[in-house]
Amino acid sequence: MGGVGQLVGDPLLKLYDPFIGIRGQGRKCCGCETQLMYRWRIKGFPLAFSNFSDPMTINCRSTTTGLREIVTSRYTLNASSGYFLEGEFEGLVDITRNFRGSMWVQGHVNQVEGKGQVTSTVTASDVLAPDGVVPGVVDIDKSKIYNSFFALGLGLETYF
């Protein structure tokens, strides 16, 4: 049976990431004043919580028999364990009296884990049992959501 999937709602993810962090900077002496050379920041925590919900409607129609089935499903994950870590570093260099260049790198990692659940309901069906989708609820142990990003860049500042 060939079919077309349709999204009936947007996935919704709420992350709760408490964190502690530390930041610092490095300076060098230039005559009678100091000059900023680099700065950094790290924050994170070994606990993260989330609520995730992804509603879907799957609309299937057979190209050969014309039979149709519409199934509404929702995947949810209420995660109770996880971690969060984020870091950033920026190096600065004076080019001329009015221009300063910079190079920066940053990254972020977040993972939550818990028990997921898929709830399915058959909205409409021409398919006779047991060939169609069976409605119900299925638990999925050790479901995970993982996201990360890493970025780097160059900058040029001017001041008057």
PDB file of C-alpha atoms in Angstrom:
ATOM      1  CA  MET A   1       0.000   0.000   0.000  1.00  0.00           C
ATOM      2  CA  GLY A   2       1.609   3.286  -1.061  1.00  0.00           C
ATOM      3  CA  GLY A   3       0.829   6.390   0.906  1.00  0.00           C
ATOM      4  CA  VAL A   4       1.443   9.978   1.697  1.00  0.00           C
ATOM      5  CA  GLY A   5       2.358  11.260   5.173  1.00  0.00           C
ATOM      6  CA  GLN A   6       1.014  14.564   6.411  1.00  0.00           C
ATOM      7  CA  LEU A   7       1.987  16.537   9.473  1.00  0.00           C
ATOM      8  CA  VAL A   8      -1.027  17.719  11.484  1.00  0.00           C
ATOM      9  CA  GLY A   9       0.908  19.721  14.015  1.00  0.00           C
ATOM     10  CA  ASP A  10       4.362  20.990  14.676  1.00  0.00           C
ATOM     11  CA  PRO A  11       6.699  19.006  16.882  1.00  0.00           C
ATOM     12  CA  LEU A  12       7.002  20.739  20.241  1.00  0.00           C
ATOM     13  CA  LEU A  13      10.129  20.393  22.374  1.00  0.00           C
ATOM     14  CA  LYS A  14      10.496  22.052  25.770  1.00  0.00           C
ATOM     15  CA  LEU A  15      13.956  21.710  27.289  1.00  0.00           C
ATOM     16  CA  TYR A  16      14.745  22.580  30.878  1.00  0.00           C
ATOM     17  CA  ASP A  17      18.508  22.957  31.268  1.00  0.00           C
ATOM     18  CA  PRO A  18      19.650  24.288  34.612  1.00  0.00           C
ATOM     19  CA  PHE A  19      23.332  25.186  34.418  1.00  0.00           C
ATOM     20  CA  ILE A  20      26.361  26.511  36.189  1.00  0.00           C
ATOM     21  CA  GLY A  21      29.172  28.192  34.346  1.00  0.00           C
ATOM     22  CA  ILE A  22      32.502  29.909  34.471  1.00  0.00           C
ATOM     23  CA  ARG A  23      34.063  32.508  32.216  1.00  0.00           C
ATOM     24  CA  GLY A  24      37.402  34.220  31.929  1.00  0.00           C
ATOM     25  CA  GLN A  25      39.615  36.414  29.849  1.00  0.00           C
ATOM     26  CA  GLY A  26      43.269  37.005  29.131  1.00  0.00           C
ATOM     27  CA  ARG A  27      44.971  40.395  28.925  1.00  0.00           C
ATOM     28  CA  LYS A  28      48.461  41.643  28.162  1.00  0.00           C
ATOM     29  CA  CYS A  29      50.184  44.853  29.204  1.00  0.00           C
ATOM     30  CA  CYS A  30      50.602  47.496  26.504  1.00  0.00           C
ATOM     31  CA  GLY A  31      52.358  50.518  27.967  1.00  0.00           C
ATOM     32  CA  CYS A  32      50.236  51.969  30.735  1.00  0.00           C
ATOM     33  CA  GLU A  33      47.050  49.975  29.952  1.00  0.00           C
ATOM     34  CA  THR A  34      46.055  46.348  29.385  1.00  0.00           C
ATOM     35  CA  GLN A  35      44.711  44.895  26.163  1.00  0.00           C
ATOM     36  CA  LEU A  36      42.135  42.091  25.862  1.00  0.00           C
ATOM     37  CA  MET A  37      43.631  39.056  24.043  1.00  0.00           C
ATOM     38  CA  TYR A  38      41.041  36.309  24.498  1.00  0.00           C
ATOM     39  CA  ARG A  39      37.848  35.429  26.364  1.00  0.00           C
ATOM     40  CA  TRP A  40      36.142  32.110  27.052  1.00  0.00           C
ATOM     41  CA  ARG A  41      32.996  30.689  28.652  1.00  0.00           C
ATOM     42  CA  ILE A  42      31.875  27.188  29.668  1.00  0.00           C
ATOM     43  CA  LYS A  43      28.517  26.232  31.140  1.00  0.00           C
ATOM     44  CA  GLY A  44      26.727  22.970  31.705  1.00  0.00           C
ATOM     45  CA  PHE A  45      25.040  20.619  34.128  1.00  0.00           C
ATOM     46  CA  PRO A  46      24.685  16.828  34.434  1.00  0.00           C
ATOM     47  CA  LEU A  47      20.863  17.063  34.579  1.00  0.00           C
ATOM     48  CA  ALA A  48      18.456  18.104  31.817  1.00  0.00           C
ATOM     49  CA  PHE A  49      14.706  17.556  31.476  1.00  0.00           C
ATOM     50  CA  SER A  50      12.366  17.774  28.496  1.00  0.00           C
ATOM     51  CA  ASN A  51       8.834  17.319  27.223  1.00  0.00           C
ATOM     52  CA  PHE A  52       8.528  16.413  23.524  1.00  0.00           C
ATOM     53  CA  SER A  53       5.407  15.845  21.444  1.00  0.00           C
ATOM     54  CA  ASP A  54       5.134  15.114  17.713  1.00  0.00           C
ATOM     55  CA  PRO A  55       1.607  14.698  16.256  1.00  0.00           C
ATOM     56  CA  MET A  56       1.261  13.070  12.802  1.00  0.00           C
ATOM     57  CA  THR A  57      -1.433  11.957  10.392  1.00  0.00           C
ATOM     58  CA  ILE A  58      -0.597   9.219   7.892  1.00  0.00           C
ATOM     59  CA  ASN A  59      -2.926   9.009   4.895  1.00  0.00           C
ATOM     60  CA  CYS A  60      -2.428   5.811   2.841  1.00  0.00           C
ATOM     61  CA  ARG A  61      -4.190   4.879  -0.392  1.00  0.00           C
ATOM     62  CA  SER A  62      -3.454   1.767  -2.401  1.00  0.00           C
ATOM     63  CA  THR A  63      -2.747   2.444  -6.052  1.00  0.00           C
ATOM     64  CA  THR A  64      -3.960  -1.020  -7.064  1.00  0.00           C
ATOM     65  CA  THR A  65      -7.067  -1.622  -4.914  1.00  0.00           C
ATOM     66  CA  GLY A  66      -8.049   1.945  -4.018  1.00  0.00           C
ATOM     67  CA  LEU A  67      -8.326   1.044  -0.322  1.00  0.00           C
ATOM     68  CA  ARG A  68      -7.620   3.918   2.053  1.00  0.00           C
ATOM     69  CA  GLU A  69      -6.514   4.215   5.666  1.00  0.00           C
ATOM     70  CA  ILE A  70      -5.943   7.334   7.770  1.00  0.00           C
ATOM     71  CA  VAL A  71      -4.021   6.969  11.041  1.00  0.00           C
ATOM     72  CA  THR A  72      -3.414   9.710  13.600  1.00  0.00           C
ATOM     73  CA  SER A  73      -0.392   9.156  15.833  1.00  0.00           C
ATOM     74  CA  ARG A  74       1.395  11.105  18.555  1.00  0.00           C
ATOM     75  CA  TYR A  75       4.904  10.434  19.824  1.00  0.00           C
ATOM     76  CA  THR A  76       5.651  11.840  23.288  1.00  0.00           C
ATOM     77  CA  LEU A  77       8.774  11.768  25.422  1.00  0.00           C
ATOM     78  CA  ASN A  78       8.949  13.047  28.972  1.00  0.00           C
ATOM     79  CA  ALA A  79      12.655  12.748  29.657  1.00  0.00           C
ATOM     80  CA  SER A  80      13.880  12.831  33.225  1.00  0.00           C
ATOM     81  CA  SER A  81      17.634  12.431  32.760  1.00  0.00           C
ATOM     82  CA  GLY A  82      20.220  14.001  30.512  1.00  0.00           C
ATOM     83  CA  TYR A  83      23.052  16.492  30.312  1.00  0.00           C
ATOM     84  CA  PHE A  84      23.923  19.887  28.858  1.00  0.00           C
ATOM     85  CA  LEU A  85      27.328  21.387  27.937  1.00  0.00           C
ATOM     86  CA  GLU A  86      28.169  24.575  26.055  1.00  0.00           C
ATOM     87  CA  GLY A  87      31.464  26.360  25.418  1.00  0.00           C
ATOM     88  CA  GLU A  88      32.802  29.386  23.607  1.00  0.00           C
ATOM     89  CA  PHE A  89      36.274  30.845  22.929  1.00  0.00           C
ATOM     90  CA  GLU A  90      37.224  34.076  21.160  1.00  0.00           C
ATOM     91  CA  GLY A  91      40.773  35.239  20.362  1.00  0.00           C
ATOM     92  CA  LEU A  92      41.412  38.909  19.565  1.00  0.00           C
ATOM     93  CA  VAL A  93      44.312  40.571  17.758  1.00  0.00           C
ATOM     94  CA  ASP A  94      44.943  44.248  17.012  1.00  0.00           C
ATOM     95  CA  ILE A  95      45.518  44.860  13.306  1.00  0.00           C
ATOM     96  CA  THR A  96      45.898  48.645  13.344  1.00  0.00           C
ATOM     97  CA  ARG A  97      45.053  51.406  15.789  1.00  0.00           C
ATOM     98  CA  ASN A  98      41.357  51.373  14.748  1.00  0.00           C
ATOM     99  CA  PHE A  99      40.854  47.760  13.655  1.00  0.00           C
ATOM    100  CA  ARG A 100      40.827  44.528  15.604  1.00  0.00           C
ATOM    101  CA  GLY A 101      40.360  41.007  14.243  1.00  0.00           C
ATOM    102  CA  SER A 102      38.838  38.055  16.045  1.00  0.00           C
ATOM    103  CA  MET A 103      38.473  34.314  15.627  1.00  0.00           C
ATOM    104  CA  TRP A 104      35.798  32.472  17.597  1.00  0.00           C
ATOM    105  CA  VAL A 105      34.615  28.917  18.086  1.00  0.00           C
ATOM    106  CA  GLN A 106      31.593  27.676  19.996  1.00  0.00           C
ATOM    107  CA  GLY A 107      29.801  24.406  20.590  1.00  0.00           C
ATOM    108  CA  HIS A 108      26.768  22.966  22.325  1.00  0.00           C
ATOM    109  CA  VAL A 109      25.732  19.409  23.247  1.00  0.00           C
ATOM    110  CA  ASN A 110      22.453  18.383  24.867  1.00  0.00           C
ATOM    111  CA  GLN A 111      20.959  14.933  25.429  1.00  0.00           C
ATOM    112  CA  VAL A 112      17.855  13.799  27.314  1.00  0.00           C
ATOM    113  CA  GLU A 113      16.621  10.260  27.826  1.00  0.00           C
ATOM    114  CA  GLY A 114      13.383   8.774  29.101  1.00  0.00           C
ATOM    115  CA  LYS A 115      10.421   6.584  28.252  1.00  0.00           C
ATOM    116  CA  GLY A 116       8.762   7.434  24.945  1.00  0.00           C
ATOM    117  CA  GLN A 117       5.224   6.581  23.949  1.00  0.00           C
ATOM    118  CA  VAL A 118       3.402   6.273  20.620  1.00  0.00           C
ATOM    119  CA  THR A 119      -0.394   6.562  20.632  1.00  0.00           C
ATOM    120  CA  SER A 120      -2.176   5.599  17.383  1.00  0.00           C
ATOM    121  CA  THR A 121      -5.807   6.006  16.380  1.00  0.00           C
ATOM    122  CA  VAL A 122      -7.338   4.822  13.106  1.00  0.00           C
ATOM    123  CA  THR A 123      -9.409   7.768  11.864  1.00  0.00           C
ATOM    124  CA  ALA A 124     -10.794   6.104   8.723  1.00  0.00           C
ATOM    125  CA  SER A 125     -10.148   2.733   7.092  1.00  0.00           C
ATOM    126  CA  ASP A 126     -11.339   0.631   4.186  1.00  0.00           C
ATOM    127  CA  VAL A 127      -8.850  -2.106   5.121  1.00  0.00           C
ATOM    128  CA  LEU A 128     -10.168  -5.189   6.913  1.00  0.00           C
ATOM    129  CA  ALA A 129      -8.443  -6.439  10.073  1.00  0.00           C
ATOM    130  CA  PRO A 130      -5.778  -7.819  10.592  1.00  0.00           C
ATOM    131  CA  ASP A 131      -4.207  -6.140   7.518  1.00  0.00           C
ATOM    132  CA  GLY A 132      -4.663  -2.571   8.748  1.00  0.00           C
ATOM    133  CA  VAL A 133      -3.002  -0.584  11.518  1.00  0.00           C
ATOM    134  CA  VAL A 134      -3.890  -1.710  15.023  1.00  0.00           C
ATOM    135  CA  PRO A 135      -4.743   1.302  17.220  1.00  0.00           C
ATOM    136  CA  GLY A 136      -3.269   1.529  20.703  1.00  0.00           C
ATOM    137  CA  VAL A 137      -0.377   2.691  22.838  1.00  0.00           C
ATOM    138  CA  VAL A 138       3.225   1.439  22.678  1.00  0.00           C
ATOM    139  CA  ASP A 139       5.930   2.335  25.219  1.00  0.00           C
ATOM    140  CA  ILE A 140       9.486   2.808  23.994  1.00  0.00           C
ATOM    141  CA  ASP A 141      12.142   2.396  26.694  1.00  0.00           C
ATOM    142  CA  LYS A 142      15.335   4.454  26.560  1.00  0.00           C
ATOM    143  CA  SER A 143      14.164   6.991  23.983  1.00  0.00           C
ATOM    144  CA  LYS A 144      16.685   9.791  23.424  1.00  0.00           C
ATOM    145  CA  ILE A 145      16.750  13.267  21.998  1.00  0.00           C
ATOM    146  CA  TYR A 146      20.226  14.517  21.134  1.00  0.00           C
ATOM    147  CA  ASN A 147      21.164  17.843  19.616  1.00  0.00           C
ATOM    148  CA  SER A 148      24.479  19.560  19.076  1.00  0.00           C
ATOM    149  CA  PHE A 149      26.050  22.324  17.072  1.00  0.00           C
ATOM    150  CA  PHE A 150      29.551  23.575  16.463  1.00  0.00           C
ATOM    151  CA  ALA A 151      30.458  26.861  14.810  1.00  0.00           C
ATOM    152  CA  LEU A 152      33.490  28.958  14.066  1.00  0.00           C
ATOM    153  CA  GLY A 153      34.004  32.347  12.526  1.00  0.00           C
ATOM    154  CA  LEU A 154      36.181  35.346  11.842  1.00  0.00           C
ATOM    155  CA  GLY A 155      35.389  38.919  12.814  1.00  0.00           C
ATOM    156  CA  LEU A 156      36.625  42.426  12.150  1.00  0.00           C
ATOM    157  CA  GLU A 157      35.901  45.290  14.532  1.00  0.00           C
ATOM    158  CA  THR A 158      36.471  48.969  14.087  1.00  0.00           C
ATOM    159  CA  TYR A 159      36.365  51.680  16.712  1.00  0.00           C
ATOM    160  CA  PHE A 160      36.814  55.425  16.691  1.00  0.00           C
TER     161      PHE A 160
END
